[in-house]
Amino acid sequence: MSETTTAAETAAPHRYTAALAADIETRWQDFWEKQGTYEAPNPGDGDLGGGPEAVAKPKKFIMDMFPYPSGSGLHVGHPLGYIATDVVARFHRMTGHNVLHTLGFDAFGLPAEQYAVQTGTHPRVSTEANMVAMKAQLRRLGLGHDQRRSFATIDPDYYRWTQWIFLQIFNSWYDAEAQRARPIAELVEEFESGRRHTPQDRAPWRELDAAERADLLGEYRLAYASEAPVNWCPGLGTVLANEEVTAEGRSERGNFPVFKAKLRQWNMRITAYAERLLDDLDGLDWPEAIKLQQRNWIGRSEGARIDFPVHTAAPGAGAGTGAGERGPADESITVFTTRQDTLFGATYMVLAPEHELVDRIVPSAWPEATHEVWTGGHGTPAEAVAAYRAQAAAKSDVERQAEAKDKSGVFTGAYATNPVSGEPVPVFVADYVLMGYGTGAIMAVPAHDHRDFDFARAFELPMRCVVEPSDGRGTDPAAWDDAFVSYDASIVNSAGPRIALDGLDVERAKEKITAWLEAQGVGAGTVNYRLRDWLFSRQRYWGEPFPIVYDEEGIAHALPEDMLPLELPEVDDYSPRTFAADDGDTSPETPLSRNEEWVNVTLDLGLGDGPRKYRRETNTMPNWAGSCWYELRYLDPRNDRVLVDPTVERYWMGPREGMPSGGVDLYVGGSEHAVLHLLYARFWSKVLFDLGHVSSVEPFHKLFNQGMIQAYVYRDSRGIAVSAAEVEERDGAYYHQGEKVSRLLGKMGKSLKNAVTPDEIFAEYGADTLRLYEMAMGPLDVSRPWDPRAVVGQYRLLQRLWRNVVDEADGELRITDGEPDEATLRALHKTIDGVRQDLAGLRFNTAIAKVTELNNHVTKQHQVPRSVAEGLVLLIAPLAPHVAEELWHKLGHETSVVYEDFPVADPAYVVDETVTCVVQVKGKVRARLEVAPSITEAELEATALSAPSVVAALGGAEIRKVIVRAPKLVNIVPA
RNA sequence: GCCGGGUUGAUGGAAUGGGCAGACAUGAUCGACUCAAAAUCGAUUGCCCGAGAGGGCGUGCGGGUUCGAAUCCCGCACCCGGCACCA
């Protein structure tokens, strides 16, 4: 192989080979870097400023989701999106735009910390080494990044501003009336002046001490600390995000058990923005699937809150305290329901096990004649409830899900009153009601809710049909197999002395009952969201430290801005303390807490009380923090005065025509971030907007999700993956070292032994071939398998293009200065027209097919006219920039092809002189006619009807109908 | 279970305001060049019948609308993704 290849190269010294490609590519990469070719000027004359002239052009901000600098190196799947944005960025540069395109690193995170624990290397050391290696690999692809704007989230100059934004959020509250965040100082001022009263359960502001005031403000702050159940993994010694826990309730890394533990944690009040996060989706140019996922995640439900008075047990109440003889109502259970129209059908209630009201309503003894199924065999309600709560708490998520069909629960012994019927309804505790949703309490309407139906069957509870089934099953729920839940029906059995809903449809009944509840003061129409607040702290070393200290009373204080960045301290041991994996009764010890010198400090926070002792917060931020705002820092990466200069921000991201919310012009990344990163970043963007720091309400105007590059996985008879590179194909079967192996499609990666690295492709074909192949494989948004054999197709395209311009023997130009013939001219302009549209629409695969077609057309000609050669070079320049730059210079140009104008099609040549008209008889093609595009319908019909093959096909049959779509089609329908 | 998205030659994929199905590429077969091979160039390549001209069938399956359906509608199967007792 090597001998013959060498011979071929000797025969054609100027052939486009991998070696020549490597020479061309590295040469131009060095040139571009030296020239600063991809540096985009900012407005103004500050840092990166290019003066007024430089920014007179329209602009585009093209962005990738930035990578985590993994130590295992890149495979060819990783850069797919980066190549796509690079092509788009290059296309826009050639259409006269000022293009901002760069790439940073999301470098905080667990892998570096765990690697550090294993090897003793500081995470910064390994992370920075990884970034250097990754930058080199990405540079070799020819990505046109503005290197001046690149940064990593671990740079103190960057996380200084992450911490600053955290403090902005900490020092803000959401004014629900004004629908926006406001500084917390304004809330304090309102309390102090008496314009705003403290909530009903609090004393007036002036009577509160410092700790009480801090507590109260904590209930308003957009970043707040609270006790919350988290995923605690003793085996790893850290809490984990939900997405880091497997469906089996174990850690994704290490496969250790995960426990729910209540710990004081930082949260972000993202729920305050639920409505805006939902509404603003409408104006975004995002894939509908992603918008839908966010809508579902936010989970807006319209319904009503309804209060059910509940009678707590009178002191000394024992057996004989039945439903009929209760004291006055002194508590009420508030439920959220989306089916307030079925209130007459509410025959029992359920509280979540963790509901705080449970303890207060439990009587000392069971009411007389309580059904044994309800008591669970326990002697008193308190015992029963305690036992049930313990049992529910011990259940893992998996168990809960598995048992979802078999409803469990227990009677509390208490009764509430249905506010519309006045009937007593028993109150249960059951874990099918979740504390985290709605009010943690429900009214159960078993006839019209699947879960309530199952529960009622298990506990022999009464059911009442209040929505007339439209499917003929009758109105006796006892005879049903399942609840009737349709909205398309009318209300029955819902008339009382105070209100009647019978005969109304569901919607009308909702309106009527809601108005009644509001008039009675026992409920109100309301909107509920599924979205929860965002757990924002982790017990890890490798993350942003919180710029928070606690005074001796335990009150949290923000560090003043001039103390930022608060840098990560050195520690002897950055591993969190680990425990026996199955010991859930342990609690985490944060790595930062071990550095006592760092934790215990004396500071003057500027509060007017001089230097005092404080303890630092020892949690760190989750790795989402750095990616929540990085688009802004690309704009003004070295500004040490503000996170981004307002003029610069407005220029690149501000609201503009068709984009009233502003944002990045194009953001490309994987769909796995649909509801996490993309929701968090939108939230931060809105807070920064409310506080006046940015002009864009939304961070990313257009979002595009690239698919995954998959690869074949070969497994031997034991099911173990074998090296894909060593597999041979014979007669449609696959063999590894003589043994037959099976083939399946899977992810590309080291563990499946099927990774293909960019370096391998560079060595065999060059970067331009890799870029073209990845773009030609198929539409960007679908996943497709990497086919090692097919890469050569794009290599051949570049070789043919090269040969059309350069003589392989002597390296001289072999183009002519003559005019192209008519057919070539039309082919050229049609290609220009098509490629322009395809690139603008991110349809790289069809753009490449069109360029290939044109190139194949000119390959068949003996010589290529200069205008066509230059057209081809410009058309392919965004896709294969190195070979384009080389050919452009060989064609005698002095300036870089990067800023050449992309060709514009001449409309006169885009339309064909003649078009092929298809003549169908009964829908089958019987003739093709070459006709002028301007042919009239009548002419075309006459021509078609006289075509010999048409006459033959008709066989003299009478014609019933002729459909003419000039100039493309005639369809003749015989009788 | 619910909600999305998908299913086109041996393979990746083209073509959807309904109008020539299979662009472009890979692979395969044949030919030219070569002592030979590689590379390159040329031809063929959806399936079936036919020596050929030609004909029939064909976009997961079954129906429907239409002069005409890969494209629209109804039902079904399978695959991928998301959510998962959300009241």
PDB file of C-alpha atoms (C1' of nucleotides) in Angstrom, chain A residues 15 292-293 301 336-338 400 404 407 432-434 437 442 451 530 532 777 779 789 793 796 800 803 845-846 849 852-853 856 918 920 926 928 961 963 965 969 971 973, chain B residues 3-5 10-15 19-21 23-28 36-43 54-58 66-68 81-87:
ATOM      1  CA  ARG A  15      -1.939  16.204  -6.369  1.00  0.00           C
ATOM      2  CA  LEU A 292     -42.558  22.165  24.227  1.00  0.00           C
ATOM      3  CA  GLN A 293     -40.149  20.553  26.668  1.00  0.00           C
ATOM      4  CA  SER A 301     -52.098  24.687  35.044  1.00  0.00           C
ATOM      5  CA  PHE A 336     -55.231  23.137  44.297  1.00  0.00           C
ATOM      6  CA  THR A 337     -57.412  21.592  41.618  1.00  0.00           C
ATOM      7  CA  THR A 338     -57.804  21.986  37.900  1.00  0.00           C
ATOM      8  CA  ARG A 400     -42.561   4.688  44.799  1.00  0.00           C
ATOM      9  CA  ALA A 404     -47.680   3.752  41.807  1.00  0.00           C
ATOM     10  CA  LYS A 407     -52.183   3.156  46.178  1.00  0.00           C
ATOM     11  CA  TYR A 432     -49.506   9.739  45.801  1.00  0.00           C
ATOM     12  CA  VAL A 433     -49.922  13.363  46.759  1.00  0.00           C
ATOM     13  CA  LEU A 434     -46.628  15.218  46.447  1.00  0.00           C
ATOM     14  CA  TYR A 437     -46.735  20.401  43.789  1.00  0.00           C
ATOM     15  CA  ILE A 442     -55.927  17.523  47.148  1.00  0.00           C
ATOM     16  CA  ARG A 451     -55.464   8.103  40.856  1.00  0.00           C
ATOM     17  CA  ARG A 530     -44.882  22.581  38.076  1.00  0.00           C
ATOM     18  CA  ARG A 532     -39.577  24.163  41.302  1.00  0.00           C
ATOM     19  CA  MET A 777     -23.592  13.295   6.169  1.00  0.00           C
ATOM     20  CA  PRO A 779     -29.259  17.274   7.989  1.00  0.00           C
ATOM     21  CA  ARG A 789     -15.683   4.209   4.015  1.00  0.00           C
ATOM     22  CA  GLY A 793     -16.216  10.850  -1.132  1.00  0.00           C
ATOM     23  CA  ARG A 796     -12.499  13.073  -3.969  1.00  0.00           C
ATOM     24  CA  ARG A 800     -11.452  17.031  -8.436  1.00  0.00           C
ATOM     25  CA  ARG A 803      -7.468  19.288 -10.437  1.00  0.00           C
ATOM     26  CA  ASN A 845     -25.720  18.576   3.076  1.00  0.00           C
ATOM     27  CA  THR A 846     -27.707  19.825   0.090  1.00  0.00           C
ATOM     28  CA  ALA A 849     -24.465  18.209  -3.141  1.00  0.00           C
ATOM     29  CA  THR A 852     -20.474  18.686  -6.127  1.00  0.00           C
ATOM     30  CA  GLU A 853     -22.849  18.677  -9.045  1.00  0.00           C
ATOM     31  CA  ASN A 856     -18.744  17.308 -11.676  1.00  0.00           C
ATOM     32  CA  VAL A 918     -44.122  15.639 -17.859  1.00  0.00           C
ATOM     33  CA  GLN A 920     -49.171  11.858 -17.577  1.00  0.00           C
ATOM     34  CA  ARG A 926     -46.116   8.716 -20.796  1.00  0.00           C
ATOM     35  CA  ARG A 928     -41.608  14.242 -21.647  1.00  0.00           C
ATOM     36  CA  LYS A 961     -60.390  15.892 -18.136  1.00  0.00           C
ATOM     37  CA  ILE A 963     -55.098  19.082 -15.865  1.00  0.00           C
ATOM     38  CA  ARG A 965     -49.846  23.001 -14.688  1.00  0.00           C
ATOM     39  CA  LEU A 969     -47.025  19.016 -15.991  1.00  0.00           C
ATOM     40  CA  ASN A 971     -52.239  15.029 -16.712  1.00  0.00           C
ATOM     41  CA  VAL A 973     -57.704  11.603 -17.586  1.00  0.00           C
TER      42      VAL A 973
ATOM     43  C1'   C B   3     -46.257  14.160  25.095  1.00  0.00           C
ATOM     44  C1'   G B   4     -42.968  14.917  20.932  1.00  0.00           C
ATOM     45  C1'   G B   5     -40.106  13.118  16.519  1.00  0.00           C
ATOM     46  C1'   A B  10     -27.137  -2.604  -0.146  1.00  0.00           C
ATOM     47  C1'   U B  11     -25.759   2.253   2.935  1.00  0.00           C
ATOM     48  C1'   G B  12     -25.923   7.890   4.453  1.00  0.00           C
ATOM     49  C1'   G B  13     -29.471  10.701   2.461  1.00  0.00           C
ATOM     50  C1'   A B  14     -32.486  14.068  -1.775  1.00  0.00           C
ATOM     51  C1'   A B  15     -37.436  15.536  -3.211  1.00  0.00           C
ATOM     52  C1'   G B  19     -47.134  17.280  -9.577  1.00  0.00           C
ATOM     53  C1'   C B  20     -40.758  13.131 -13.158  1.00  0.00           C
ATOM     54  C1'   A B  21     -39.437   9.201  -6.243  1.00  0.00           C
ATOM     55  C1'   A B  23     -30.331  14.446  -6.344  1.00  0.00           C
ATOM     56  C1'   C B  24     -25.355  14.034  -4.157  1.00  0.00           C
ATOM     57  C1'   A B  25     -22.213  10.511  -1.846  1.00  0.00           C
ATOM     58  C1'   U B  26     -20.532   5.505  -0.303  1.00  0.00           C
ATOM     59  C1'   G B  27     -20.512   0.528  -1.800  1.00  0.00           C
ATOM     60  C1'   A B  28     -20.935  -2.950  -5.906  1.00  0.00           C
ATOM     61  C1'   A B  36       0.029  -5.393 -12.879  1.00  0.00           C
ATOM     62  C1'   A B  37      -2.203  -2.835  -8.948  1.00  0.00           C
ATOM     63  C1'   A B  38      -3.580   1.815  -6.938  1.00  0.00           C
ATOM     64  C1'   A B  39      -5.274   6.372  -8.551  1.00  0.00           C
ATOM     65  C1'   U B  40      -8.065   8.541 -12.473  1.00  0.00           C
ATOM     66  C1'   C B  41     -11.742   8.555 -16.339  1.00  0.00           C
ATOM     67  C1'   G B  42     -16.307   6.297 -18.543  1.00  0.00           C
ATOM     68  C1'   A B  43     -20.794   3.136 -18.086  1.00  0.00           C
ATOM     69  C1'   G B  54     -41.183  -2.351 -23.440  1.00  0.00           C
ATOM     70  C1'   G B  55     -44.326  -3.513 -19.237  1.00  0.00           C
ATOM     71  C1'   G B  56     -45.636  -4.187 -14.046  1.00  0.00           C
ATOM     72  C1'   C B  57     -44.654  -3.023  -8.923  1.00  0.00           C
ATOM     73  C1'   G B  58     -42.486   0.408  -5.469  1.00  0.00           C
ATOM     74  C1'   U B  66     -57.572  13.536  -5.073  1.00  0.00           C
ATOM     75  C1'   C B  67     -56.941  13.771 -12.102  1.00  0.00           C
ATOM     76  C1'   G B  68     -52.476  12.913  -9.208  1.00  0.00           C
ATOM     77  C1'   G B  81     -36.242  11.225  22.562  1.00  0.00           C
ATOM     78  C1'   G B  82     -38.639  13.718  26.821  1.00  0.00           C
ATOM     79  C1'   C B  83     -41.821  13.488  31.206  1.00  0.00           C
ATOM     80  C1'   A B  84     -43.470  10.253  34.767  1.00  0.00           C
ATOM     81  C1'   C B  85     -48.872   9.517  40.699  1.00  0.00           C
ATOM     82  C1'   C B  86     -48.106  17.273  38.725  1.00  0.00           C
ATOM     83  C1'   A B  87     -54.233  16.969  41.295  1.00  0.00           C
TER      84        A B  87
END
